Short mmCIF file of C-alpha atoms (C1' of nucleotides) in Angstrom, two decimals:
data_model
loop_
_atom_site.label_atom_id
_atom_site.label_comp_id
_atom_site.label_asym_id
_atom_site.label_seq_id
_atom_site.Cartn_x
_atom_site.Cartn_y
_atom_site.Cartn_z
CA MET A 175 166.66 289.32 236.75
CA LEU A 176 167.75 288.60 240.22
CA VAL A 177 164.19 288.69 243.08
CA SER A 178 165.89 290.33 245.62
CA SER A 179 166.44 289.63 249.45
CA ARG A 180 163.03 291.23 250.14
CA GLY A 181 160.67 288.40 248.43
CA ARG A 182 163.43 286.05 249.53
CA TYR A 183 162.81 286.21 252.67
CA GLY A 184 159.30 287.02 253.04
CA LEU A 185 158.74 283.92 250.63
CA ARG A 186 160.47 281.64 252.60
CA SER A 187 159.37 282.98 256.34
CA MET A 188 155.81 282.58 254.58
CA VAL A 189 156.11 278.86 254.13
CA ASP A 190 158.04 278.82 257.31
CA MET A 191 154.59 279.84 259.03
CA VAL A 192 152.41 277.10 257.83
CA ILE A 193 155.05 274.84 258.81
CA ASN A 194 155.76 276.08 262.58
CA ALA A 195 151.83 277.02 263.41
CA LYS A 196 150.23 275.06 265.41
CA ASN A 197 147.30 276.65 266.07
CA SER A 198 149.00 279.55 267.52
CA PRO A 199 150.94 282.95 266.66
CA VAL A 200 154.48 282.52 264.94
CA PRO A 201 156.40 285.77 266.13
CA LEU A 202 159.05 287.21 264.05
CA ARG A 203 161.67 286.34 265.76
CA ALA A 204 161.35 283.01 265.79
CA ILE A 205 161.04 282.93 262.43
CA ALA A 206 164.21 285.39 261.60
CA GLU A 207 166.42 282.43 264.12
CA ARG A 208 165.63 279.40 262.09
CA GLN A 209 165.61 280.95 258.69
CA GLY A 210 169.20 283.14 259.85
CA ILE A 211 167.62 285.85 258.99
CA SER A 212 168.25 289.65 260.23
CA GLU A 213 164.79 290.08 262.80
CA SER A 214 164.98 293.98 262.42
CA TYR A 215 165.13 294.02 258.06
CA LEU A 216 162.69 290.67 258.44
CA GLU A 217 160.24 293.51 260.63
CA GLN A 218 159.89 295.46 257.12
CA VAL A 219 159.28 292.77 255.13
CA PHE A 220 156.00 291.37 257.35
CA ALA A 221 154.97 295.33 257.26
CA ILE A 222 154.60 295.19 253.38
CA LEU A 223 153.03 291.28 253.65
CA ARG A 224 150.37 292.47 256.09
CA LYS A 225 149.20 295.60 254.40
CA ALA A 226 148.65 293.64 251.51
CA GLY A 227 146.68 291.12 253.52
CA LEU A 228 148.65 288.12 253.31
CA ILE A 229 149.32 288.04 257.10
CA ASN A 230 147.56 288.96 260.59
CA ALA A 231 149.08 290.82 263.49
CA ILE A 232 148.87 289.81 266.96
CA ARG A 233 150.24 292.21 269.01
CA GLY A 234 151.04 291.75 272.94
CA SER A 235 152.82 289.24 274.70
CA TYR A 236 152.33 285.37 273.58
CA GLY A 237 151.49 287.74 269.90
CA GLY A 238 152.92 286.98 266.33
CA TYR A 239 151.79 286.62 262.94
CA VAL A 240 149.13 284.28 261.62
CA LEU A 241 148.26 283.32 257.71
CA ALA A 242 145.47 285.87 256.67
CA LYS A 243 144.06 282.89 254.12
CA PRO A 244 144.51 278.96 253.81
CA PRO A 245 147.88 278.76 252.81
CA THR A 246 146.07 276.48 249.04
CA GLU A 247 144.80 279.87 248.69
CA ILE A 248 147.96 282.16 248.78
CA THR A 249 150.15 281.89 245.97
CA VAL A 250 153.51 283.03 245.13
CA GLY A 251 152.62 285.53 242.50
CA GLU A 252 150.73 287.09 245.19
CA ILE A 253 153.33 287.49 248.03
CA LEU A 254 156.31 288.76 245.43
CA LEU A 255 153.83 290.52 243.89
CA ALA A 256 153.29 292.61 247.08
CA LEU A 257 157.33 292.35 247.46
CA GLU A 258 158.99 293.02 244.87
CA GLY A 259 155.96 294.80 242.52
CA PRO A 260 154.66 294.05 239.06
CA LEU A 261 156.06 290.49 238.26
CA VAL A 262 156.81 291.17 234.61
CA PRO A 263 160.40 291.48 232.69
CA VAL A 264 159.45 295.12 231.47
CA ASP A 265 157.22 297.50 232.43
CA CYS A 266 155.32 297.87 228.69
CA VAL A 267 153.74 294.55 229.64
CA GLN A 268 152.16 294.96 231.89
CA ASP A 269 147.72 295.25 231.37
CA GLY A 270 145.78 297.20 233.36
CA LYS A 271 147.97 300.33 233.91
CA ASN A 272 148.25 302.48 231.03
CA VAL A 273 150.94 301.93 231.41
CA HIS A 274 152.35 304.39 227.76
CA CYS A 275 155.35 303.14 225.81
CA GLU A 276 154.69 305.23 222.22
CA ARG A 277 157.21 302.68 220.66
CA ARG A 278 154.66 300.24 221.68
CA ASP A 279 153.04 300.00 218.10
CA ILE A 280 156.55 299.63 216.34
CA CYS A 281 158.32 297.33 219.09
CA LEU A 282 159.56 294.16 217.38
CA THR A 283 160.16 292.94 221.56
CA GLN A 284 157.36 293.83 222.54
CA PRO A 285 155.80 290.22 222.08
CA PHE A 286 158.68 288.24 223.22
CA TRP A 287 158.05 290.10 226.86
CA LYS A 288 154.22 289.25 226.83
CA GLU A 289 155.29 286.04 226.09
CA LEU A 290 158.00 285.41 228.95
CA SER A 291 156.06 287.73 231.21
CA ASP A 292 152.50 285.19 230.72
CA LYS A 293 154.99 282.36 230.90
CA ILE A 294 156.37 283.86 234.26
CA GLY A 295 152.75 284.35 235.14
CA GLU A 296 151.97 280.74 235.19
CA VAL A 297 154.21 279.55 237.54
CA LEU A 298 153.55 282.30 240.23
CA SER A 299 150.16 281.66 239.88
CA SER A 300 149.67 278.08 239.68
CA THR A 301 152.44 277.71 242.88
CA THR A 302 150.02 277.94 246.41
CA LEU A 303 151.84 278.01 249.83
CA GLN A 304 150.38 275.02 250.12
CA ASP A 305 152.78 273.46 247.45
CA LEU A 306 156.05 274.60 248.85
CA ALA A 307 154.82 273.47 252.68
CA ASN A 308 154.25 269.77 251.40
CA PRO A 309 156.55 269.26 248.24
CA ASP A 310 155.27 265.69 247.80
CA HIS A 311 151.60 266.82 247.64
CA LYS A 312 152.16 269.20 245.06
CA SER A 313 149.46 269.60 242.59
CA ILE A 314 151.27 269.59 239.14
CA MET B 199 162.51 291.75 238.62
CA LEU B 200 162.73 294.51 235.64
CA VAL B 201 165.19 293.76 232.92
CA SER B 202 167.24 297.17 232.80
CA SER B 203 167.35 298.93 230.34
CA ARG B 204 170.57 297.93 229.40
CA GLY B 205 168.66 294.57 228.51
CA ARG B 206 166.08 295.85 226.31
CA TYR B 207 168.33 298.67 224.18
CA GLY B 208 170.76 296.27 223.35
CA LEU B 209 167.61 293.60 222.46
CA ARG B 210 165.99 295.99 220.40
CA SER B 211 169.49 297.42 218.68
CA MET B 212 169.92 293.61 217.51
CA VAL B 213 166.59 293.31 216.26
CA ASP B 214 167.37 296.96 214.79
CA MET B 215 170.55 295.27 212.92
CA VAL B 216 168.71 292.20 211.74
CA ILE B 217 166.46 294.66 209.72
CA ASN B 218 168.10 297.35 208.61
CA ALA B 219 171.93 296.13 207.46
CA LYS B 220 171.88 296.00 203.65
CA ASN B 221 175.13 293.44 203.84
CA SER B 222 176.92 296.76 205.06
CA PRO B 223 177.91 297.89 208.59
CA VAL B 224 175.59 299.21 210.78
CA PRO B 225 176.67 302.42 212.16
CA LEU B 226 175.21 303.46 215.99
CA ARG B 227 174.00 306.98 215.47
CA ALA B 228 171.67 304.98 212.84
CA ILE B 229 170.26 302.86 215.68
CA ALA B 230 170.57 304.83 218.13
CA GLU B 231 167.99 307.61 216.67
CA ARG B 232 165.53 305.27 215.08
CA GLN B 233 165.00 303.36 218.29
CA GLY B 234 165.30 306.87 220.56
CA ILE B 235 168.35 305.99 222.77
CA SER B 236 171.12 307.96 223.59
CA GLU B 237 173.85 307.30 221.78
CA SER B 238 176.64 307.62 224.54
CA TYR B 239 174.85 305.26 226.05
CA LEU B 240 174.15 302.42 223.58
CA GLU B 241 177.93 302.87 222.51
CA GLN B 242 178.97 301.13 226.31
CA VAL B 243 175.59 298.70 225.71
CA PHE B 244 177.74 297.63 222.30
CA ALA B 245 181.11 297.43 223.85
CA ILE B 246 179.45 295.22 226.52
CA LEU B 247 178.15 293.15 223.26
CA ARG B 248 180.87 292.55 221.26
CA LYS B 249 183.36 291.23 224.46
CA ALA B 250 180.73 288.95 224.18
CA GLY B 251 181.14 287.65 220.87
CA LEU B 252 177.37 288.62 219.82
CA ILE B 253 178.73 291.59 217.15
CA ASN B 254 181.79 292.66 215.56
CA ALA B 255 182.67 296.53 214.51
CA ILE B 256 184.50 297.94 211.50
CA ARG B 257 185.90 301.10 212.70
CA GLY B 258 186.78 303.73 210.11
CA SER B 259 184.31 305.91 208.58
CA TYR B 260 181.87 303.43 206.71
CA GLY B 261 182.38 302.10 209.20
CA GLY B 262 179.58 300.28 212.16
CA TYR B 263 178.38 297.01 213.04
CA VAL B 264 177.36 293.44 211.55
CA LEU B 265 176.29 290.54 213.85
CA ALA B 266 178.67 287.74 214.40
CA LYS B 267 176.65 285.24 213.16
CA PRO B 268 173.35 285.27 211.83
CA PRO B 269 170.43 285.96 213.12
CA THR B 270 168.74 282.41 213.78
CA GLU B 271 171.94 281.17 215.73
CA ILE B 272 171.61 283.71 218.28
CA THR B 273 168.72 283.83 220.77
CA VAL B 274 168.04 286.16 223.20
CA GLY B 275 169.05 284.30 226.36
CA GLU B 276 172.64 284.64 225.22
CA ILE B 277 171.81 288.66 224.66
CA LEU B 278 170.27 288.95 228.10
CA LEU B 279 172.87 287.09 229.19
CA ALA B 280 175.63 289.60 228.25
CA LEU B 281 173.69 292.37 229.37
CA GLU B 282 172.33 291.49 232.25
CA GLY B 283 174.06 288.61 233.66
CA PRO B 284 173.04 284.93 234.51
CA LEU B 285 168.78 285.37 233.74
CA VAL B 286 167.76 283.17 236.85
CA PRO B 287 165.11 284.63 239.25
CA VAL B 288 167.99 283.51 242.55
CA ASP B 289 171.26 282.30 242.46
CA CYS B 290 171.01 279.79 244.00
CA VAL B 291 169.78 277.85 240.83
CA GLN B 292 172.25 278.71 239.11
CA ASP B 293 174.19 275.16 237.46
CA GLY B 294 177.63 275.23 237.01
CA LYS B 295 179.16 278.03 239.22
CA ASN B 296 179.02 277.24 242.91
CA VAL B 297 177.09 279.34 244.35
CA HIS B 298 177.03 277.98 247.86
CA CYS B 299 173.81 278.46 249.83
CA GLU B 300 174.43 276.83 252.89
CA ARG B 301 170.69 276.48 253.41
CA ARG B 302 170.28 274.41 250.02
CA ASP B 303 169.24 271.24 251.33
CA ILE B 304 166.30 272.70 253.71
CA CYS B 305 165.46 275.08 251.54
CA LEU B 306 161.93 274.93 250.83
CA THR B 307 162.01 276.87 248.23
CA GLN B 308 165.15 276.32 245.89
CA PRO B 309 162.71 273.67 244.08
CA PHE B 310 160.20 276.36 243.33
CA TRP B 311 162.75 278.80 241.96
CA LYS B 312 164.62 275.93 240.05
CA GLU B 313 160.90 275.79 238.14
CA LEU B 314 160.32 279.10 237.68
CA SER B 315 163.92 279.80 236.04
CA ASP B 316 163.92 276.54 233.73
CA LYS B 317 160.58 278.07 232.41
CA ILE B 318 162.33 281.21 231.73
CA GLY B 319 165.60 279.64 230.15
CA GLU B 320 163.00 277.57 227.84
CA VAL B 321 161.52 280.59 226.69
CA LEU B 322 164.67 282.80 226.49
CA SER B 323 166.90 280.28 224.73
CA SER B 324 163.84 279.20 221.95
CA THR B 325 163.90 282.69 220.86
CA THR B 326 166.03 283.91 218.34
CA LEU B 327 166.92 287.60 216.60
CA GLN B 328 164.88 286.23 213.62
CA ASP B 329 161.88 285.26 214.95
CA LEU B 330 161.71 289.19 216.54
CA ALA B 331 162.70 290.56 212.96
CA ASN B 332 160.35 288.55 210.84
CA PRO B 333 157.42 287.64 213.36
CA ASP B 334 155.56 285.81 211.16
CA HIS B 335 157.31 282.83 210.39
CA LYS B 336 157.56 282.41 214.35
CA SER B 337 158.98 278.52 214.37
CA ILE B 338 157.19 278.37 218.00
"C1'" DA C 263 149.73 296.96 288.92
"C1'" DA C 264 154.12 295.88 287.35
"C1'" DG C 265 156.92 293.53 283.67
"C1'" DT C 266 157.13 291.55 279.47
"C1'" DA C 267 157.41 289.98 275.23
"C1'" DA C 268 155.32 290.85 270.99
"C1'" DT C 269 154.57 294.19 267.31
"C1'" DC C 270 155.08 298.41 264.85
"C1'" DC C 271 156.99 303.12 263.25
"C1'" DT C 272 160.52 306.29 261.95
"C1'" DA C 273 164.57 307.50 260.37
"C1'" DT C 274 169.43 307.06 259.17
"C1'" DC C 275 173.09 305.22 256.49
"C1'" DG C 276 176.69 302.56 253.62
"C1'" DC C 277 176.96 300.51 249.00
"C1'" DA C 278 176.12 299.44 244.82
"C1'" DT C 279 174.08 300.17 240.39
"C1'" DT C 280 171.59 302.36 236.86
"C1'" DA C 281 171.55 305.81 233.47
"C1'" DC C 282 173.21 308.85 231.61
"C1'" DT C 283 176.85 312.84 230.22
"C1'" DT C 284 181.49 314.46 229.03
"C1'" DG C 285 185.60 314.89 226.40
"C1'" DG C 286 188.89 313.24 223.99
"C1'" DT C 287 191.80 309.30 220.76
"C1'" DT C 288 192.05 306.09 217.67
"C1'" DT C 289 191.00 303.99 212.71
"C1'" DA C 290 189.96 303.94 207.68
"C1'" DG C 291 187.51 305.21 203.78
"C1'" DA C 292 186.64 308.96 200.53
"C1'" DT D 152 193.60 315.12 204.46
"C1'" DC D 153 189.36 315.48 205.59
"C1'" DT D 154 185.59 313.12 207.87
"C1'" DA D 155 182.51 309.28 209.88
"C1'" DA D 156 182.99 306.19 212.60
"C1'" DA D 157 184.22 302.94 216.36
"C1'" DC D 158 186.82 303.25 220.89
"C1'" DC D 159 187.76 304.60 225.47
"C1'" DA D 160 188.17 306.74 230.49
"C1'" DA D 161 186.24 309.40 233.91
"C1'" DG D 162 182.40 311.24 236.23
"C1'" DT D 163 177.45 312.28 238.02
"C1'" DA D 164 172.89 311.98 239.19
"C1'" DA D 165 169.48 309.77 241.18
"C1'" DT D 166 168.01 305.19 243.20
"C1'" DG D 167 167.05 300.61 245.76
"C1'" DC D 168 168.92 297.42 248.91
"C1'" DG D 169 169.91 295.69 252.69
"C1'" DA D 170 170.31 297.02 257.26
"C1'" DT D 171 170.88 299.45 262.04
"C1'" DA D 172 169.13 301.72 265.79
"C1'" DG D 173 165.74 303.65 269.05
"C1'" DG D 174 162.23 304.14 270.84
"C1'" DA D 175 155.75 303.34 270.95
"C1'" DT D 176 152.83 301.07 271.95
"C1'" DT D 177 150.04 296.75 272.63
"C1'" DA D 178 147.85 292.69 275.78
"C1'" DC D 179 149.09 288.70 278.19
"C1'" DT D 180 151.24 286.77 282.88
"C1'" DT D 181 151.81 286.99 287.50
#
DNA sequence: AAGTAATCCTATCGCATTACTTGGTTTAGA
DNA sequence: TCTAAACCAAGTAATGCGATAGGATTACTT
């Protein structure tokens, strides 16, 4: 039930970007150093975030990364979904995807997993990057 | 973020025991067949549950497993804790264990993980085996 | 034009875990 | 004594994780 380093690194790095972006792209090396994360591993994490449309890259000297949207419009759920996959405890409670469990009708544990999944989803979708970067202004 | 088969099998099997125990021990083979789970794998799952004190074994012919406590007093959290380890999204929000993260003081994501962890803990500790076995009588 | 600082890409690697299988030993009721 | 059950130990294929390595490409600055 643990979130992997990929998800934790990614979330911390995006908060770092909110705090350290001063109208200019933030280079990966600076993030890695501040956060104490292997730069080359973080590279792969950022590739995922970029392909998910959460950040944009600016190549070349004086380049770096910028958020693709304002931090008030990026939820923790979006970030973890990209890095960790669906945020549910078990496959069978994903809606949309036709995850077929032939026992769904008779499974007594499914409603429990659904309830847990919903509670997790609430927290993840109601917390934005802005909330994490400015804890005092948390809206909740 | 997914719960493994070990945890899902264990939870389903314990609910199965609540439903199918008629004042006599429930043999593993019967559970495995009803639930469609490999019997020899389930054996290992039950060894963990037994060592955790959640079930008792009765050896020999006409033996099987029984719950160690009434189903109203066994929470889903206890079962998953035994099978999956601590039920938190990241190590640093476990209380009790001195999980040392040298960044705890400056980590902006830690309060978020704590909030998520608390929400998960609420669901897990407030749902009992009885709730799952008799959905109509759910207390919540 | 050259230098440089950055992103980008692909491959590899050790390690741990998961979900299982195999092949037994021991226990206790009929 | 037969038998049905729990118990135990070892092995195994597949997967993913966290990280490393080595380069290719881009674009700004001098």
